[in-house]
Amino acid sequence: MAAERVEGEAGERMNTDAPARNGTERAPAATGAEAPGPGADAGPDQQVAAAVAAAEAAGPQQGETVRVDSWIWSVRLIKTRSAGAAACKGGHVRVNGERVKPAHSVRVGDEVRLVHEGRERIVVVKRLIRKRVGAPVAVQCYVDNSPPPPPREAVAPAGIRDRGAGRPTKRDRRDMERLRGFGGEPGTGGRTPRP
């Protein structure tokens, strides 16, 4: 009894007659000529829905969990998984109010607090995924309860010169030092006056 083998999308051979790991029957792999891909003639909403479906298919099965460092990387709260693990080890990640290790399991409904780059992110897990996805899909995997980011300064910081303005003169340097709080009183030539 020879089992039929078919190549999957990743180029690996898989047995289509053998049951899958979770006990369900595996369907034969589809060939590329049968149906167009998810982005063939679809609008942006349909593409996002297809990407969400693909992310859920690659995610854990019923009852399984995902590591917290992997999840915060997958939903793009942090740039790399190793940075997520380092944040957990440093005590910057809390799940339901408790500091957690990188291997802590996350479940749907958990509140994840992450302090990263001087900003606190508070999210509630809505979907579990293991693979990194695009930003439109990532925002559908959590509910963001974070405080708004601080506003950017409307004016340029003191001491920044326009590009191409050339080297500052002695007077310009004194003015910049005075704005930064390093220089003395104006008119003293940069020296601090004697008492």
Coordinates of N, CA and C in Angstrom, one line a residue:
M1 N 0.9 -1.2 0.0 CA 0.0 0.0 0.0 C 0.9 1.2 0.0
A2 N 1.1 1.8 -1.2 CA 2.0 3.0 -1.3 C 1.1 4.2 -1.1
A3 N 1.7 5.1 -0.2 CA 1.0 6.3 0.0 C 1.3 7.4 -1.0
E4 N 0.4 8.2 -1.4 CA 0.6 9.2 -2.5 C 1.4 10.4 -1.8
R5 N 2.4 10.8 -2.4 CA 3.2 11.9 -1.9 C 3.1 13.1 -2.8
V6 N 2.8 14.3 -2.2 CA 2.6 15.5 -3.0 C 3.5 16.6 -2.4
E7 N 4.1 17.4 -3.3 CA 4.9 18.5 -2.8 C 4.0 19.7 -2.4
G8 N 4.3 20.2 -1.2 CA 3.6 21.4 -0.7 C 4.2 22.7 -1.2
E9 N 3.6 23.8 -0.7 CA 4.1 25.1 -1.2 C 5.6 25.3 -0.8
A10 N 6.0 24.8 0.3 CA 7.4 25.1 0.7 C 8.4 24.1 0.0
G11 N 7.9 23.2 -0.9 CA 8.8 22.4 -1.6 C 9.1 21.1 -0.8
E12 N 8.5 20.9 0.3 CA 8.7 19.7 1.1 C 7.7 18.6 0.7
R13 N 8.0 17.4 0.8 CA 7.1 16.3 0.5 C 6.3 16.0 1.7
M14 N 5.0 15.8 1.5 CA 4.1 15.4 2.6 C 3.2 14.3 2.2
N15 N 2.9 13.5 3.1 CA 2.0 12.3 2.8 C 0.6 12.7 2.9
T16 N -0.1 12.6 1.8 CA -1.5 13.1 1.8 C -2.5 12.0 2.3
D17 N -2.1 10.8 2.4 CA -3.0 9.7 2.9 C -2.9 9.6 4.4
A18 N -1.8 10.0 5.0 CA -1.6 9.8 6.4 C -2.4 10.9 7.1
P19 N -3.0 10.6 8.3 CA -3.7 11.7 9.1 C -2.7 12.8 9.6
A20 N -3.2 13.9 9.7 CA -2.4 15.1 10.2 C -2.1 14.8 11.7
R21 N -1.3 15.7 12.3 CA -0.9 15.6 13.7 C -2.1 15.7 14.6
N22 N -3.1 16.5 14.3 CA -4.2 16.7 15.2 C -5.3 15.7 15.0
G23 N -5.1 14.7 14.1 CA -6.1 13.6 14.0 C -7.1 13.8 12.9
T24 N -7.0 15.0 12.2 CA -8.0 15.2 11.1 C -7.4 14.7 9.8
E25 N -8.2 14.5 8.8 CA -7.7 14.1 7.5 C -7.1 15.2 6.8
R26 N -6.0 15.0 6.1 CA -5.3 16.0 5.4 C -5.8 16.0 3.9
A27 N -6.2 17.2 3.4 CA -6.6 17.3 2.0 C -5.4 17.3 1.1
P28 N -5.6 16.8 -0.1 CA -4.5 16.9 -1.1 C -4.1 18.3 -1.4
A29 N -2.9 18.6 -1.7 CA -2.4 19.9 -1.9 C -2.9 20.4 -3.2
A30 N -3.3 21.7 -3.3 CA -3.9 22.2 -4.5 C -2.8 22.7 -5.4
T31 N -3.0 22.5 -6.7 CA -2.1 23.0 -7.7 C -2.3 24.4 -8.0
G32 N -1.3 25.1 -8.5 CA -1.5 26.5 -8.8 C -2.5 26.9 -9.8
A33 N -2.9 25.9 -10.7 CA -3.8 26.2 -11.8 C -5.3 26.2 -11.4
E34 N -5.6 25.6 -10.2 CA -7.0 25.4 -9.9 C -7.7 26.7 -9.5
A35 N -7.0 27.5 -8.6 CA -7.7 28.7 -8.1 C -6.7 29.9 -8.1
P36 N -7.1 31.1 -8.3 CA -6.2 32.2 -8.2 C -5.8 32.5 -6.8
G37 N -4.7 33.1 -6.6 CA -4.2 33.4 -5.2 C -5.0 34.4 -4.5
P38 N -4.7 34.7 -3.3 CA -5.6 35.6 -2.5 C -5.5 37.0 -3.0
G39 N -4.5 37.5 -3.7 CA -4.4 38.8 -4.1 C -4.7 39.0 -5.6
A40 N -5.3 38.0 -6.3 CA -5.4 38.1 -7.7 C -6.3 39.3 -8.2
D41 N -7.5 39.3 -7.8 CA -8.4 40.3 -8.2 C -9.2 40.9 -7.0
A42 N -8.6 40.8 -5.9 CA -9.3 41.2 -4.6 C -8.9 42.6 -4.2
G43 N -9.9 43.2 -3.5 CA -9.6 44.5 -2.9 C -8.8 44.4 -1.7
P44 N -8.5 45.6 -1.1 CA -7.7 45.5 0.2 C -8.3 44.8 1.3
D45 N -9.6 44.9 1.5 CA -10.3 44.2 2.6 C -10.3 42.7 2.4
Q46 N -10.4 42.3 1.1 CA -10.4 40.8 0.9 C -9.0 40.3 1.1
Q47 N -8.0 41.1 0.7 CA -6.6 40.7 0.9 C -6.3 40.6 2.4
V48 N -6.7 41.5 3.2 CA -6.5 41.4 4.6 C -7.2 40.2 5.2
A49 N -8.5 40.0 4.8 CA -9.2 38.8 5.3 C -8.5 37.5 4.9
A50 N -7.9 37.5 3.7 CA -7.2 36.3 3.2 C -5.9 36.1 4.1
A51 N -5.2 37.2 4.4 CA -4.0 37.1 5.2 C -4.3 36.7 6.6
V52 N -5.5 37.2 7.2 CA -5.9 36.8 8.5 C -6.2 35.3 8.5
A53 N -6.9 34.8 7.5 CA -7.2 33.4 7.4 C -5.9 32.5 7.3
A54 N -4.9 33.0 6.5 CA -3.6 32.3 6.4 C -2.9 32.3 7.7
A55 N -2.9 33.4 8.4 CA -2.2 33.5 9.7 C -2.9 32.6 10.8
E56 N -4.2 32.5 10.7 CA -4.9 31.6 11.7 C -4.6 30.1 11.3
A57 N -4.5 29.8 10.0 CA -4.3 28.5 9.6 C -2.9 28.0 10.1
A58 N -1.9 29.0 10.1 CA -0.6 28.6 10.5 C -0.4 28.7 12.0
G59 N -1.4 29.2 12.7 CA -1.4 29.4 14.2 C -1.7 28.1 14.9
P60 N -1.8 28.2 16.2 CA -2.0 27.0 17.0 C -3.4 26.5 16.8
Q61 N -3.6 25.2 17.1 CA -4.9 24.5 17.1 C -5.7 24.8 18.3
Q62 N -6.9 24.3 18.4 CA -7.8 24.6 19.6 C -7.1 24.1 20.9
G63 N -7.1 25.0 21.9 CA -6.5 24.6 23.2 C -5.0 24.8 23.3
E64 N -4.3 25.0 22.2 CA -2.9 25.3 22.2 C -2.6 26.7 22.6
T65 N -1.4 27.0 23.0 CA -1.0 28.4 23.4 C 0.2 28.8 22.6
V66 N 0.6 30.0 22.7 CA 1.8 30.6 22.0 C 2.7 31.3 23.1
R67 N 4.0 31.2 22.8 CA 4.9 31.9 23.7 C 4.7 33.4 23.6
V68 N 4.9 34.1 24.7 CA 4.7 35.5 24.8 C 5.7 36.3 23.9
D69 N 7.0 35.8 23.9 CA 8.0 36.5 23.1 C 7.7 36.4 21.6
S70 N 7.2 35.2 21.2 CA 6.8 34.9 19.8 C 5.6 35.7 19.4
W71 N 4.6 35.8 20.3 CA 3.4 36.6 20.0 C 3.6 38.1 19.8
I72 N 4.4 38.7 20.8 CA 4.6 40.1 20.6 C 5.4 40.5 19.4
W73 N 6.3 39.5 18.9 CA 7.0 39.7 17.7 C 6.1 39.5 16.5
S74 N 5.2 38.5 16.6 CA 4.3 38.2 15.5 C 3.3 39.4 15.2
V75 N 2.8 40.0 16.2 CA 1.9 41.1 16.0 C 2.6 42.5 15.9
R76 N 3.9 42.5 15.7 CA 4.7 43.6 15.4 C 4.7 44.7 16.5
L77 N 4.6 44.2 17.8 CA 4.9 45.2 18.9 C 6.3 45.4 19.1
I78 N 7.2 44.5 18.6 CA 8.6 44.5 18.8 C 9.2 44.0 17.5
K79 N 10.5 44.5 17.2 CA 11.0 44.2 15.9 C 11.6 42.8 15.7
T80 N 12.2 42.2 16.7 CA 12.7 40.9 16.6 C 12.3 40.0 17.8
R81 N 12.3 38.7 17.5 CA 11.9 37.8 18.6 C 12.9 37.8 19.7
S82 N 14.2 37.9 19.4 CA 15.2 38.0 20.4 C 15.1 39.3 21.3
A83 N 14.6 40.4 20.6 CA 14.3 41.6 21.4 C 13.1 41.4 22.3
G84 N 12.2 40.6 21.9 CA 11.0 40.2 22.7 C 11.4 39.4 23.9
A85 N 12.4 38.4 23.7 CA 12.9 37.6 24.8 C 13.7 38.5 25.8
A86 N 14.4 39.4 25.2 CA 15.2 40.3 26.1 C 14.3 41.2 26.9
A87 N 13.2 41.7 26.3 CA 12.3 42.5 27.1 C 11.6 41.7 28.2
C88 N 11.3 40.4 27.9 CA 10.7 39.6 29.0 C 11.7 39.4 30.1
K89 N 13.0 39.1 29.8 CA 14.0 38.8 30.8 C 14.3 40.1 31.6
G90 N 14.1 41.2 31.0 CA 14.4 42.5 31.7 C 13.2 43.0 32.5
G91 N 12.1 42.2 32.5 CA 10.9 42.6 33.3 C 10.1 43.7 32.6
H92 N 10.2 43.8 31.3 CA 9.4 44.9 30.6 C 8.1 44.3 30.0
V93 N 7.8 43.0 30.2 CA 6.6 42.4 29.7 C 5.8 41.9 30.8
R94 N 4.6 42.2 30.9 CA 3.7 41.7 32.0 C 2.4 41.1 31.3
V95 N 2.0 39.9 31.8 CA 0.8 39.3 31.3 C -0.1 39.2 32.5
N96 N -1.3 39.8 32.4 CA -2.3 39.9 33.5 C -1.6 40.4 34.8
G97 N -0.7 41.4 34.6 CA -0.1 42.1 35.8 C 1.1 41.4 36.4
E98 N 1.5 40.2 35.9 CA 2.7 39.5 36.4 C 3.8 39.6 35.4
R99 N 5.0 39.8 35.9 CA 6.2 39.7 35.0 C 6.3 38.2 34.6
V100 N 6.7 38.1 33.3 CA 6.8 36.7 32.7 C 8.1 36.5 32.1
K101 N 8.4 35.2 31.9 CA 9.6 34.7 31.2 C 9.2 34.6 29.7
P102 N 10.2 34.5 28.8 CA 9.9 34.5 27.4 C 9.0 33.3 27.0
A103 N 9.1 32.2 27.7 CA 8.3 31.0 27.3 C 6.9 30.9 27.9
H104 N 6.5 32.0 28.6 CA 5.2 32.0 29.2 C 4.1 31.9 28.1
S105 N 3.1 31.1 28.4 CA 2.0 30.9 27.4 C 1.0 32.0 27.4
V106 N 0.6 32.5 26.2 CA -0.4 33.5 26.1 C -1.7 32.9 25.6
R107 N -2.8 33.3 26.1 CA -4.1 32.8 25.7 C -5.0 33.9 25.3
V108 N -6.0 33.6 24.5 CA -7.0 34.7 24.1 C -7.6 35.3 25.3
G109 N -7.6 36.6 25.4 CA -8.2 37.3 26.5 C -7.2 37.8 27.5
D110 N -5.9 37.4 27.4 CA -4.9 37.9 28.3 C -4.6 39.4 28.0
E111 N -4.2 40.1 29.0 CA -3.8 41.5 28.9 C -2.2 41.5 28.9
V112 N -1.6 42.0 27.9 CA -0.2 42.1 27.7 C 0.3 43.5 27.8
R113 N 1.2 43.8 28.8 CA 1.7 45.2 28.9 C 3.2 45.1 28.5
L114 N 3.6 46.0 27.6 CA 5.0 46.0 27.1 C 5.5 47.4 27.2
V115 N 6.6 47.6 27.9 CA 7.3 48.9 27.9 C 8.5 48.8 26.9
H116 N 8.4 49.6 25.8 CA 9.4 49.5 24.8 C 9.6 50.9 24.2
E117 N 10.9 51.3 24.1 CA 11.3 52.6 23.6 C 10.6 53.7 24.3
G118 N 10.5 53.6 25.6 CA 9.9 54.7 26.4 C 8.4 54.8 26.4
R119 N 7.8 53.9 25.8 CA 6.3 53.9 25.7 C 5.7 52.6 26.2
E120 N 4.6 52.7 26.9 CA 3.9 51.5 27.4 C 2.8 51.2 26.4
R121 N 2.8 49.9 26.0 CA 1.7 49.4 25.2 C 0.9 48.4 26.0
I122 N -0.4 48.6 26.0 CA -1.3 47.7 26.7 C -2.3 47.1 25.7
V123 N -2.2 45.8 25.5 CA -3.0 45.1 24.5 C -3.7 43.9 25.1
V124 N -4.9 43.6 24.6 CA -5.6 42.4 25.0 C -5.6 41.5 23.8
V125 N -5.2 40.2 24.0 CA -5.0 39.2 23.0 C -6.4 38.8 22.4
K126 N -6.5 39.0 21.1 CA -7.7 38.6 20.4 C -7.6 37.3 19.6
R127 N -6.4 37.2 19.0 CA -6.1 36.0 18.2 C -4.7 35.6 18.5
L128 N -4.4 34.3 18.4 CA -3.1 33.7 18.6 C -2.5 33.4 17.3
I129 N -1.3 33.9 17.0 CA -0.6 33.6 15.8 C 0.9 33.4 16.2
R130 N 1.6 32.6 15.3 CA 3.0 32.3 15.6 C 3.9 32.9 14.6
K131 N 3.4 33.2 13.4 CA 4.2 33.8 12.3 C 4.0 35.3 12.2
R132 N 5.0 36.0 11.9 CA 5.0 37.5 11.8 C 4.1 37.8 10.5
V133 N 3.2 38.7 10.7 CA 2.3 39.1 9.7 C 2.4 40.6 9.4
G134 N 1.7 41.1 8.3 CA 1.8 42.5 8.0 C 1.0 43.3 9.0
A135 N 1.2 44.6 9.0 CA 0.5 45.5 9.9 C -1.0 45.5 9.9
P136 N -1.6 45.4 8.7 CA -3.1 45.4 8.7 C -3.7 44.1 9.4
V137 N -2.9 43.0 9.2 CA -3.4 41.8 9.9 C -3.1 41.8 11.4
A138 N -1.9 42.4 11.7 CA -1.5 42.4 13.1 C -2.4 43.1 14.0
V139 N -3.0 44.2 13.5 CA -3.9 45.0 14.4 C -5.2 44.3 14.7
Q140 N -5.5 43.3 13.9 CA -6.7 42.5 14.1 C -6.5 41.4 15.1
C141 N -5.3 41.2 15.6 CA -5.0 40.1 16.5 C -5.0 40.6 17.9
Y142 N -5.2 41.9 18.2 CA -5.3 42.4 19.6 C -6.1 43.7 19.6
V143 N -6.6 44.0 20.9 CA -7.3 45.2 21.1 C -6.3 46.1 21.8
D144 N -6.1 47.3 21.3 CA -5.1 48.2 21.8 C -5.7 49.2 22.8
N145 N -5.3 49.1 24.1 CA -5.8 49.9 25.1 C -4.7 50.9 25.6
S146 N -3.7 51.1 24.8 CA -2.5 51.9 25.1 C -2.9 53.4 25.2
P147 N -2.2 54.1 26.1 CA -2.4 55.6 26.1 C -1.8 56.1 24.9
P148 N -2.4 57.3 24.4 CA -1.8 57.9 23.2 C -0.4 58.2 23.3
P149 N 0.4 58.2 22.2 CA 1.8 58.5 22.3 C 2.0 60.0 22.6
P150 N 3.1 60.4 23.2 CA 3.3 61.8 23.5 C 3.4 62.6 22.2
P151 N 2.9 63.8 22.2 CA 3.0 64.6 20.9 C 4.4 65.0 20.6
R152 N 4.7 65.0 19.3 CA 6.1 65.4 18.9 C 6.2 67.0 19.1
E153 N 7.4 67.4 19.3 CA 7.7 68.8 19.4 C 7.4 69.5 18.1
A154 N 6.7 70.7 18.2 CA 6.3 71.4 17.0 C 7.5 72.2 16.4
V155 N 8.4 72.5 17.2 CA 9.6 73.3 16.8 C 10.8 72.5 16.9
A156 N 11.8 72.9 16.1 CA 13.1 72.1 16.1 C 13.8 72.3 17.5
P157 N 14.5 71.3 18.0 CA 15.2 71.5 19.2 C 16.2 72.6 19.1
A158 N 16.6 73.2 20.3 CA 17.5 74.3 20.3 C 18.9 73.8 19.9
G159 N 19.6 74.5 19.1 CA 21.0 74.2 18.7 C 21.1 73.4 17.4
I160 N 19.9 73.2 16.7 CA 20.0 72.4 15.5 C 20.0 73.5 14.3
R161 N 21.0 73.4 13.5 CA 21.1 74.3 12.4 C 20.6 73.7 11.1
D162 N 20.2 74.5 10.2 CA 19.7 74.1 8.9 C 20.8 73.4 8.1
R163 N 20.4 72.4 7.4 CA 21.4 71.6 6.6 C 22.0 72.6 5.5
G164 N 23.3 72.6 5.4 CA 23.9 73.4 4.3 C 24.2 74.8 4.8
A165 N 23.9 75.1 6.1 CA 24.1 76.5 6.6 C 25.6 76.8 6.8
G166 N 26.4 75.7 6.7 CA 27.9 75.9 7.0 C 28.2 75.8 8.4
R167 N 29.5 76.0 8.7 CA 30.0 75.9 10.1 C 29.5 77.1 10.9
P168 N 29.1 76.9 12.1 CA 28.7 78.0 12.9 C 29.8 79.0 13.3
T169 N 29.5 80.3 13.4 CA 30.5 81.3 13.8 C 30.6 81.2 15.3
K170 N 31.6 82.0 15.8 CA 31.8 82.0 17.3 C 30.5 82.5 18.0
R171 N 29.9 83.5 17.4 CA 28.7 84.1 17.9 C 27.6 83.1 17.9
D172 N 27.5 82.3 16.8 CA 26.4 81.2 16.8 C 26.7 80.2 17.8
R173 N 27.9 79.8 18.1 CA 28.2 78.8 19.1 C 27.9 79.3 20.5
R174 N 28.1 80.6 20.7 CA 27.8 81.2 22.0 C 26.3 81.2 22.2
D175 N 25.5 81.5 21.2 CA 24.1 81.5 21.3 C 23.5 80.1 21.5
M176 N 24.1 79.1 20.8 CA 23.6 77.8 21.0 C 24.0 77.3 22.5
E177 N 25.1 77.6 23.0 CA 25.5 77.2 24.3 C 24.6 77.9 25.4
R178 N 24.2 79.2 25.1 CA 23.3 79.9 26.0 C 22.0 79.3 26.0
L179 N 21.5 78.9 24.8 CA 20.2 78.2 24.7 C 20.2 76.9 25.5
R180 N 21.3 76.2 25.4 CA 21.4 74.9 26.1 C 21.6 75.0 27.6
G181 N 22.0 76.2 28.0 CA 22.2 76.4 29.4 C 23.6 76.3 29.8
F182 N 24.6 76.2 28.9 CA 26.0 76.0 29.2 C 26.8 77.3 29.3
G183 N 26.3 78.3 28.6 CA 27.1 79.6 28.6 C 26.8 80.6 29.7
G184 N 27.6 81.6 29.7 CA 27.4 82.7 30.7 C 26.3 83.7 30.3
E185 N 26.4 84.8 30.9 CA 25.4 85.9 30.6 C 25.8 86.5 29.2
P186 N 24.7 87.0 28.5 CA 25.0 87.6 27.2 C 25.8 88.9 27.4
G187 N 26.8 89.1 26.5 CA 27.6 90.3 26.6 C 28.9 90.1 27.4
T188 N 29.1 88.9 28.0 CA 30.3 88.7 28.7 C 31.3 87.9 27.9
G189 N 31.0 87.6 26.7 CA 32.0 86.9 25.8 C 32.0 85.4 26.2
G190 N 31.0 84.9 26.7 CA 31.0 83.4 27.1 C 31.6 83.2 28.5
R191 N 32.1 84.2 29.1 CA 32.7 83.9 30.5 C 31.6 84.2 31.5
T192 N 31.8 83.5 32.6 CA 30.9 83.8 33.7 C 31.4 85.0 34.5
P193 N 30.6 85.9 34.8 CA 31.1 87.1 35.5 C 31.5 86.8 36.9
R194 N 32.6 87.5 37.4 CA 33.0 87.4 38.8 C 32.1 88.0 39.7
P195 N 31.9 87.4 40.9 CA 31.0 88.0 41.9 C 31.5 89.3 42.5

